[in-house]
């Protein structure tokens, strides 16, 4: 380019050309709008014909964006929106609350949901039956808002919404999912506010929801061959197995600061829920849930930070020596485990092995302490930790909110106060009898708090009959589906990695495994391990008969009769 080409006149002309005239600018805007018009027309058409509603497709942000309400009015009732499926099951309640109505909203994770079954055998349903039997003059309804994998963080907005629906009581049972949620949904939780807002606005469009629904339907059809039997509740084998992915167990490492941060967030969330209820003058009950201590090894163990390689080798040598003599000489094995503990007392599985040995030796108090230590040192904590339990106790004491300690109730009914497979079908989910026990404890607290009239006592024979009728109406497929969901969960958690650690270590362990299998309808497997229990210790016959009586009290007379018959044989 020549210097003469860059004259002031030419520069001025270029600037003039670069400056759009109003007419040209209007033309360009019109062209852009014309290009967008098909999308605008599509959005308008979908809205006109009520198609592609965002509330009818699963929420892509699983509750973190707070874009979609939990309930939507449909005629004379409010129903759970499909946007929250499959994490929260369908519930409905009258839009106009009956004059004699008493409405309870129950919040928590999959325990409240009723996993491995559905809400028909979860404690909110048993609570509803309990209250209706003792005071039939009122229209009782317990709305199950349990969310699979929901931690306290995501429960806060759900409670705030429920407070607009005239609740008489809120029940909060949470704590098992705090660490799981923080690892699984870290990217969603850490988004900038403006980005979360923009994503929420985009996903509230009918066009986006319609495309997402079409795409999901196409994917489900494509994978139908591998999906196995549909369960109807979202626990399909097509669900991503997060603990089997790169962001699964590998994402969990020893991190004290992270632990403290999650505990602080739990404390803050529960306090927000309590404050919201108290501001609305709605009573709230906190629930301390138990977990399977005796028959559930920790999910992941790691050595303490800074352990030198030579000391780790010494630790491993002591553990290997202990494992070799566990059966023949448990006292000697315990001494080797003590040596390993002195080197590294933060390895969760070490405490579980020590606890099982102490349990066999009849040293229950020491065993319980190590079972709890194994839970609290778990690198992948899928059971409520002691620190979170202490948060609940402190919040209850400071705010005056009642804390229903169902964990203590279950422990009191467990041998030596250590719950296992006799009360839980997996690591945290109670069996049907456990849910019934929780419901009775909640009803007792409601009466003690003066929130409901005491009414007449419910005779045990009438209770059994009501329980039996309710369970019979569910049909055999209900329990078969529950068994499949437990299998799904164990595959999801890769429990086969620790199958040897969970295998019964003594005759009572075989009996508890038999009780668990009876709960899940695995009769053949139940008889196999119960026969082994009696073969090793004939004195366990009374323990098995006692469990048969408990099954009968749960309304499961057929299960009880089969168990008694097996013992007599």
Short mmCIF file of N, CA and C in Angstrom, two decimals, residues 425-537:
data_model
loop_
_atom_site.label_atom_id
_atom_site.label_comp_id
_atom_site.label_asym_id
_atom_site.label_seq_id
_atom_site.Cartn_x
_atom_site.Cartn_y
_atom_site.Cartn_z
N UNK A 425 -32.03 -52.92 55.23
CA UNK A 425 -31.90 -53.78 54.05
C UNK A 425 -30.60 -53.49 53.30
N UNK A 426 -29.93 -52.40 53.65
CA UNK A 426 -28.64 -52.06 53.06
C UNK A 426 -27.89 -51.19 54.06
N UNK A 427 -27.17 -50.18 53.59
CA UNK A 427 -26.35 -49.37 54.49
C UNK A 427 -27.15 -48.37 55.32
N UNK A 428 -28.29 -47.87 54.77
CA UNK A 428 -29.06 -46.86 55.52
C UNK A 428 -30.57 -47.06 55.49
N UNK A 429 -31.10 -47.84 54.57
CA UNK A 429 -32.55 -47.88 54.40
C UNK A 429 -33.18 -48.91 55.33
N UNK A 430 -34.09 -48.45 56.22
CA UNK A 430 -34.73 -49.38 57.16
C UNK A 430 -35.61 -50.39 56.44
N UNK A 431 -35.80 -51.54 57.08
CA UNK A 431 -36.78 -52.48 56.56
C UNK A 431 -38.18 -52.00 56.93
N UNK A 432 -39.20 -52.76 56.55
CA UNK A 432 -40.57 -52.31 56.77
C UNK A 432 -40.86 -52.14 58.25
N UNK A 433 -40.38 -53.06 59.07
CA UNK A 433 -40.57 -52.92 60.51
C UNK A 433 -39.91 -51.67 61.05
N UNK A 434 -38.75 -51.31 60.50
CA UNK A 434 -38.08 -50.09 60.92
C UNK A 434 -38.89 -48.85 60.60
N UNK A 435 -39.49 -48.81 59.43
CA UNK A 435 -40.34 -47.67 59.06
C UNK A 435 -41.56 -47.59 59.98
N UNK A 436 -42.13 -48.72 60.32
CA UNK A 436 -43.29 -48.72 61.23
C UNK A 436 -42.89 -48.21 62.61
N UNK A 437 -41.71 -48.60 63.07
CA UNK A 437 -41.22 -48.13 64.37
C UNK A 437 -41.01 -46.62 64.35
N UNK A 438 -40.46 -46.09 63.27
CA UNK A 438 -40.26 -44.64 63.15
C UNK A 438 -41.59 -43.92 63.20
N UNK A 439 -42.59 -44.44 62.49
CA UNK A 439 -43.91 -43.80 62.45
C UNK A 439 -44.53 -43.75 63.84
N UNK A 440 -44.41 -44.82 64.60
CA UNK A 440 -44.97 -44.83 65.95
C UNK A 440 -44.27 -43.81 66.84
N UNK A 441 -42.95 -43.69 66.68
CA UNK A 441 -42.21 -42.71 67.48
C UNK A 441 -42.63 -41.29 67.13
N UNK A 442 -42.85 -41.02 65.87
CA UNK A 442 -43.29 -39.68 65.45
C UNK A 442 -44.69 -39.38 65.98
N UNK A 443 -45.58 -40.36 65.91
CA UNK A 443 -46.94 -40.15 66.43
C UNK A 443 -46.91 -39.89 67.93
N UNK A 444 -46.05 -40.61 68.65
CA UNK A 444 -45.93 -40.39 70.09
C UNK A 444 -45.45 -38.97 70.38
N UNK A 445 -44.49 -38.48 69.59
CA UNK A 445 -43.98 -37.12 69.80
C UNK A 445 -45.04 -36.08 69.48
N UNK A 446 -45.84 -36.33 68.45
CA UNK A 446 -46.92 -35.40 68.10
C UNK A 446 -47.93 -35.30 69.24
N UNK A 447 -48.23 -36.42 69.86
CA UNK A 447 -49.16 -36.39 70.99
C UNK A 447 -48.51 -35.72 72.20
N UNK A 448 -47.25 -36.03 72.45
CA UNK A 448 -46.55 -35.44 73.59
C UNK A 448 -46.42 -33.93 73.43
N UNK A 449 -46.28 -33.46 72.19
CA UNK A 449 -46.17 -32.03 71.94
C UNK A 449 -47.49 -31.30 71.94
N UNK A 450 -48.58 -32.05 72.07
CA UNK A 450 -49.90 -31.43 72.08
C UNK A 450 -50.39 -30.99 70.72
N UNK A 451 -49.74 -31.46 69.65
CA UNK A 451 -50.16 -31.06 68.30
C UNK A 451 -51.37 -31.85 67.84
N UNK A 452 -51.56 -33.03 68.38
CA UNK A 452 -52.75 -33.83 68.08
C UNK A 452 -53.27 -34.39 69.39
N UNK A 453 -54.56 -34.68 69.42
CA UNK A 453 -55.15 -35.26 70.61
C UNK A 453 -54.65 -36.69 70.78
N UNK A 454 -54.54 -37.08 72.05
CA UNK A 454 -54.01 -38.41 72.33
C UNK A 454 -54.91 -39.50 71.75
N UNK A 455 -56.20 -39.38 71.93
CA UNK A 455 -57.12 -40.37 71.37
C UNK A 455 -56.97 -41.71 72.07
N UNK A 456 -57.72 -42.68 71.58
CA UNK A 456 -57.68 -44.02 72.17
C UNK A 456 -56.45 -44.77 71.67
N UNK A 457 -55.93 -45.65 72.53
CA UNK A 457 -54.78 -46.45 72.13
C UNK A 457 -55.19 -47.42 71.02
N UNK A 458 -54.29 -47.67 70.13
CA UNK A 458 -54.57 -48.58 69.01
C UNK A 458 -54.22 -50.00 69.46
N UNK A 459 -55.19 -50.88 69.63
CA UNK A 459 -54.91 -52.26 70.06
C UNK A 459 -53.97 -52.95 69.08
N UNK A 460 -53.07 -53.77 69.61
CA UNK A 460 -52.06 -54.41 68.77
C UNK A 460 -52.68 -55.33 67.72
N UNK A 461 -53.76 -56.02 68.08
CA UNK A 461 -54.37 -56.91 67.08
C UNK A 461 -54.97 -56.10 65.93
N UNK A 462 -55.57 -54.94 66.26
CA UNK A 462 -56.13 -54.08 65.20
C UNK A 462 -55.00 -53.50 64.35
N UNK A 463 -53.89 -53.17 64.99
CA UNK A 463 -52.75 -52.64 64.24
C UNK A 463 -52.24 -53.69 63.24
N UNK A 464 -52.07 -54.92 63.72
CA UNK A 464 -51.59 -55.99 62.84
C UNK A 464 -52.52 -56.20 61.66
N UNK A 465 -53.82 -56.17 61.92
CA UNK A 465 -54.80 -56.37 60.84
C UNK A 465 -54.72 -55.25 59.81
N UNK A 466 -54.58 -54.01 60.29
CA UNK A 466 -54.48 -52.87 59.36
C UNK A 466 -53.20 -52.97 58.55
N UNK A 467 -52.09 -53.28 59.22
CA UNK A 467 -50.83 -53.44 58.51
C UNK A 467 -50.94 -54.54 57.45
N UNK A 468 -51.54 -55.67 57.84
CA UNK A 468 -51.64 -56.81 56.92
C UNK A 468 -52.48 -56.46 55.70
N UNK A 469 -53.60 -55.78 55.91
CA UNK A 469 -54.45 -55.39 54.78
C UNK A 469 -53.71 -54.45 53.84
N UNK A 470 -52.99 -53.50 54.42
CA UNK A 470 -52.26 -52.53 53.61
C UNK A 470 -51.18 -53.23 52.77
N UNK A 471 -50.43 -54.14 53.38
CA UNK A 471 -49.36 -54.83 52.66
C UNK A 471 -49.93 -55.77 51.60
N UNK A 472 -51.04 -56.43 51.93
CA UNK A 472 -51.63 -57.37 50.96
C UNK A 472 -52.11 -56.64 49.71
N UNK A 473 -52.57 -55.41 49.89
CA UNK A 473 -53.08 -54.64 48.75
C UNK A 473 -51.97 -54.25 47.78
N UNK A 474 -50.73 -54.29 48.23
CA UNK A 474 -49.62 -53.88 47.37
C UNK A 474 -49.26 -54.94 46.34
N UNK A 475 -49.51 -56.20 46.65
CA UNK A 475 -49.24 -57.27 45.70
C UNK A 475 -47.80 -57.74 45.74
N UNK A 476 -47.54 -58.96 45.27
CA UNK A 476 -46.18 -59.53 45.32
C UNK A 476 -45.17 -58.79 44.47
N UNK A 477 -45.60 -58.19 43.36
CA UNK A 477 -44.66 -57.48 42.49
C UNK A 477 -44.00 -56.31 43.21
N UNK A 478 -44.71 -55.72 44.16
CA UNK A 478 -44.18 -54.58 44.90
C UNK A 478 -42.87 -54.97 45.60
N UNK A 479 -42.85 -56.12 46.24
CA UNK A 479 -41.68 -56.55 46.98
C UNK A 479 -40.59 -57.08 46.05
N UNK A 480 -40.99 -57.69 44.94
CA UNK A 480 -40.00 -58.13 43.96
C UNK A 480 -39.27 -56.94 43.36
N UNK A 481 -40.00 -55.85 43.11
CA UNK A 481 -39.36 -54.64 42.59
C UNK A 481 -38.38 -54.07 43.62
N UNK A 482 -38.74 -54.14 44.89
CA UNK A 482 -37.84 -53.67 45.94
C UNK A 482 -36.54 -54.45 45.96
N UNK A 483 -36.65 -55.77 45.77
CA UNK A 483 -35.45 -56.60 45.74
C UNK A 483 -34.55 -56.21 44.57
N UNK A 484 -35.15 -55.93 43.41
CA UNK A 484 -34.35 -55.53 42.25
C UNK A 484 -33.67 -54.18 42.49
N UNK A 485 -34.34 -53.29 43.21
CA UNK A 485 -33.73 -51.98 43.47
C UNK A 485 -32.53 -52.10 44.41
N UNK A 486 -32.61 -53.01 45.36
CA UNK A 486 -31.46 -53.24 46.24
C UNK A 486 -30.29 -53.77 45.42
N UNK A 487 -30.56 -54.69 44.50
CA UNK A 487 -29.50 -55.21 43.64
C UNK A 487 -28.91 -54.09 42.79
N UNK A 488 -29.77 -53.20 42.29
CA UNK A 488 -29.29 -52.06 41.50
C UNK A 488 -28.38 -51.18 42.35
N UNK A 489 -28.81 -50.89 43.58
CA UNK A 489 -28.03 -50.02 44.45
C UNK A 489 -26.68 -50.64 44.77
N UNK A 490 -26.65 -51.94 45.02
CA UNK A 490 -25.39 -52.59 45.34
C UNK A 490 -24.45 -52.60 44.13
N UNK A 491 -25.01 -52.75 42.94
CA UNK A 491 -24.18 -52.65 41.73
C UNK A 491 -23.66 -51.23 41.56
N UNK A 492 -24.54 -50.25 41.82
CA UNK A 492 -24.16 -48.84 41.72
C UNK A 492 -23.00 -48.52 42.66
N UNK A 493 -23.06 -49.09 43.85
CA UNK A 493 -22.03 -48.82 44.85
C UNK A 493 -20.86 -49.79 44.78
N UNK A 494 -20.90 -50.72 43.81
CA UNK A 494 -19.82 -51.70 43.65
C UNK A 494 -19.53 -52.45 44.95
N UNK A 495 -20.60 -52.90 45.61
CA UNK A 495 -20.42 -53.54 46.90
C UNK A 495 -19.70 -54.89 46.80
N UNK A 496 -19.65 -55.46 45.59
CA UNK A 496 -18.94 -56.73 45.46
C UNK A 496 -17.47 -56.58 45.82
N UNK A 497 -16.94 -55.35 45.77
CA UNK A 497 -15.54 -55.11 46.16
C UNK A 497 -15.29 -55.51 47.60
N UNK A 498 -16.31 -55.40 48.43
CA UNK A 498 -16.16 -55.66 49.86
C UNK A 498 -17.05 -56.81 50.32
N UNK A 499 -17.40 -57.70 49.39
CA UNK A 499 -18.30 -58.81 49.73
C UNK A 499 -17.72 -59.66 50.86
N UNK A 500 -16.41 -59.88 50.82
CA UNK A 500 -15.80 -60.68 51.86
C UNK A 500 -15.87 -60.03 53.23
N UNK A 501 -15.76 -58.70 53.27
CA UNK A 501 -15.82 -58.00 54.55
C UNK A 501 -17.22 -58.04 55.16
N UNK A 502 -18.25 -58.09 54.30
CA UNK A 502 -19.63 -58.10 54.79
C UNK A 502 -20.15 -59.50 55.05
N UNK A 503 -19.40 -60.52 54.65
CA UNK A 503 -19.86 -61.89 54.84
C UNK A 503 -19.93 -62.20 56.34
N UNK A 504 -20.93 -62.98 56.77
CA UNK A 504 -21.09 -63.25 58.21
C UNK A 504 -19.82 -63.79 58.84
N UNK A 505 -19.51 -63.27 60.02
CA UNK A 505 -18.31 -63.69 60.73
C UNK A 505 -18.63 -64.61 61.90
N UNK A 506 -19.92 -64.76 62.22
CA UNK A 506 -20.32 -65.61 63.33
C UNK A 506 -21.75 -66.11 63.08
N UNK A 507 -22.26 -67.03 63.90
CA UNK A 507 -23.62 -67.57 63.67
C UNK A 507 -24.70 -66.49 63.65
N UNK A 508 -24.59 -65.52 64.53
CA UNK A 508 -25.61 -64.46 64.54
C UNK A 508 -25.58 -63.65 63.26
N UNK A 509 -24.40 -63.50 62.67
CA UNK A 509 -24.31 -62.80 61.39
C UNK A 509 -25.06 -63.53 60.30
N UNK A 510 -24.99 -64.87 60.32
CA UNK A 510 -25.77 -65.65 59.35
C UNK A 510 -27.26 -65.44 59.58
N UNK A 511 -27.67 -65.40 60.85
CA UNK A 511 -29.10 -65.20 61.15
C UNK A 511 -29.57 -63.83 60.67
N UNK A 512 -28.78 -62.78 60.91
CA UNK A 512 -29.18 -61.44 60.46
C UNK A 512 -29.27 -61.36 58.94
N UNK A 513 -28.34 -62.02 58.26
CA UNK A 513 -28.40 -62.05 56.80
C UNK A 513 -29.67 -62.76 56.34
N UNK A 514 -30.05 -63.81 57.06
CA UNK A 514 -31.31 -64.50 56.74
C UNK A 514 -32.51 -63.59 56.93
N UNK A 515 -32.51 -62.79 58.00
CA UNK A 515 -33.62 -61.86 58.24
C UNK A 515 -33.72 -60.85 57.08
N UNK A 516 -32.57 -60.36 56.65
CA UNK A 516 -32.56 -59.39 55.53
C UNK A 516 -33.14 -60.02 54.27
N UNK A 517 -32.74 -61.25 54.00
CA UNK A 517 -33.23 -61.90 52.79
C UNK A 517 -34.73 -62.20 52.88
N UNK A 518 -35.21 -62.50 54.06
CA UNK A 518 -36.66 -62.70 54.22
C UNK A 518 -37.39 -61.41 53.93
N UNK A 519 -36.87 -60.29 54.43
CA UNK A 519 -37.49 -58.98 54.18
C UNK A 519 -37.61 -58.72 52.68
N UNK A 520 -36.61 -59.16 51.93
CA UNK A 520 -36.57 -58.89 50.49
C UNK A 520 -37.21 -60.00 49.66
N UNK A 521 -37.77 -61.01 50.34
CA UNK A 521 -38.44 -62.09 49.61
C UNK A 521 -37.51 -63.09 48.98
N UNK A 522 -36.25 -63.15 49.42
CA UNK A 522 -35.29 -64.12 48.88
C UNK A 522 -35.33 -65.39 49.74
N UNK A 523 -36.42 -66.14 49.64
CA UNK A 523 -36.65 -67.26 50.55
C UNK A 523 -35.55 -68.32 50.48
N UNK A 524 -35.19 -68.73 49.28
CA UNK A 524 -34.21 -69.80 49.14
C UNK A 524 -32.88 -69.42 49.78
N UNK A 525 -32.42 -68.20 49.50
CA UNK A 525 -31.18 -67.74 50.11
C UNK A 525 -31.31 -67.57 51.61
N UNK A 526 -32.50 -67.16 52.07
CA UNK A 526 -32.72 -66.99 53.51
C UNK A 526 -32.62 -68.31 54.24
N UNK A 527 -33.28 -69.35 53.70
CA UNK A 527 -33.24 -70.65 54.38
C UNK A 527 -31.82 -71.20 54.41
N UNK A 528 -31.06 -70.94 53.38
CA UNK A 528 -29.69 -71.44 53.32
C UNK A 528 -28.84 -70.89 54.46
N UNK A 529 -28.89 -69.57 54.67
CA UNK A 529 -28.04 -68.98 55.71
C UNK A 529 -28.62 -69.20 57.10
N UNK A 530 -29.95 -69.30 57.22
CA UNK A 530 -30.54 -69.59 58.53
C UNK A 530 -30.21 -71.01 58.96
N UNK A 531 -30.22 -71.95 58.02
CA UNK A 531 -29.80 -73.31 58.35
C UNK A 531 -28.36 -73.33 58.82
N UNK A 532 -27.51 -72.52 58.16
CA UNK A 532 -26.11 -72.45 58.56
C UNK A 532 -25.98 -71.86 59.96
N UNK A 533 -26.80 -70.85 60.27
CA UNK A 533 -26.76 -70.24 61.60
C UNK A 533 -27.11 -71.26 62.68
N UNK A 534 -28.16 -72.03 62.45
CA UNK A 534 -28.59 -73.03 63.44
C UNK A 534 -27.60 -74.19 63.51
N UNK A 535 -26.98 -74.50 62.40
CA UNK A 535 -25.97 -75.56 62.39
C UNK A 535 -24.79 -75.17 63.26
N UNK A 536 -24.42 -73.89 63.22
CA UNK A 536 -23.28 -73.42 64.00
C UNK A 536 -23.64 -73.17 65.46
N UNK A 537 -24.92 -72.80 65.71
CA UNK A 537 -25.36 -72.50 67.07
C UNK A 537 -26.86 -72.77 67.18
#
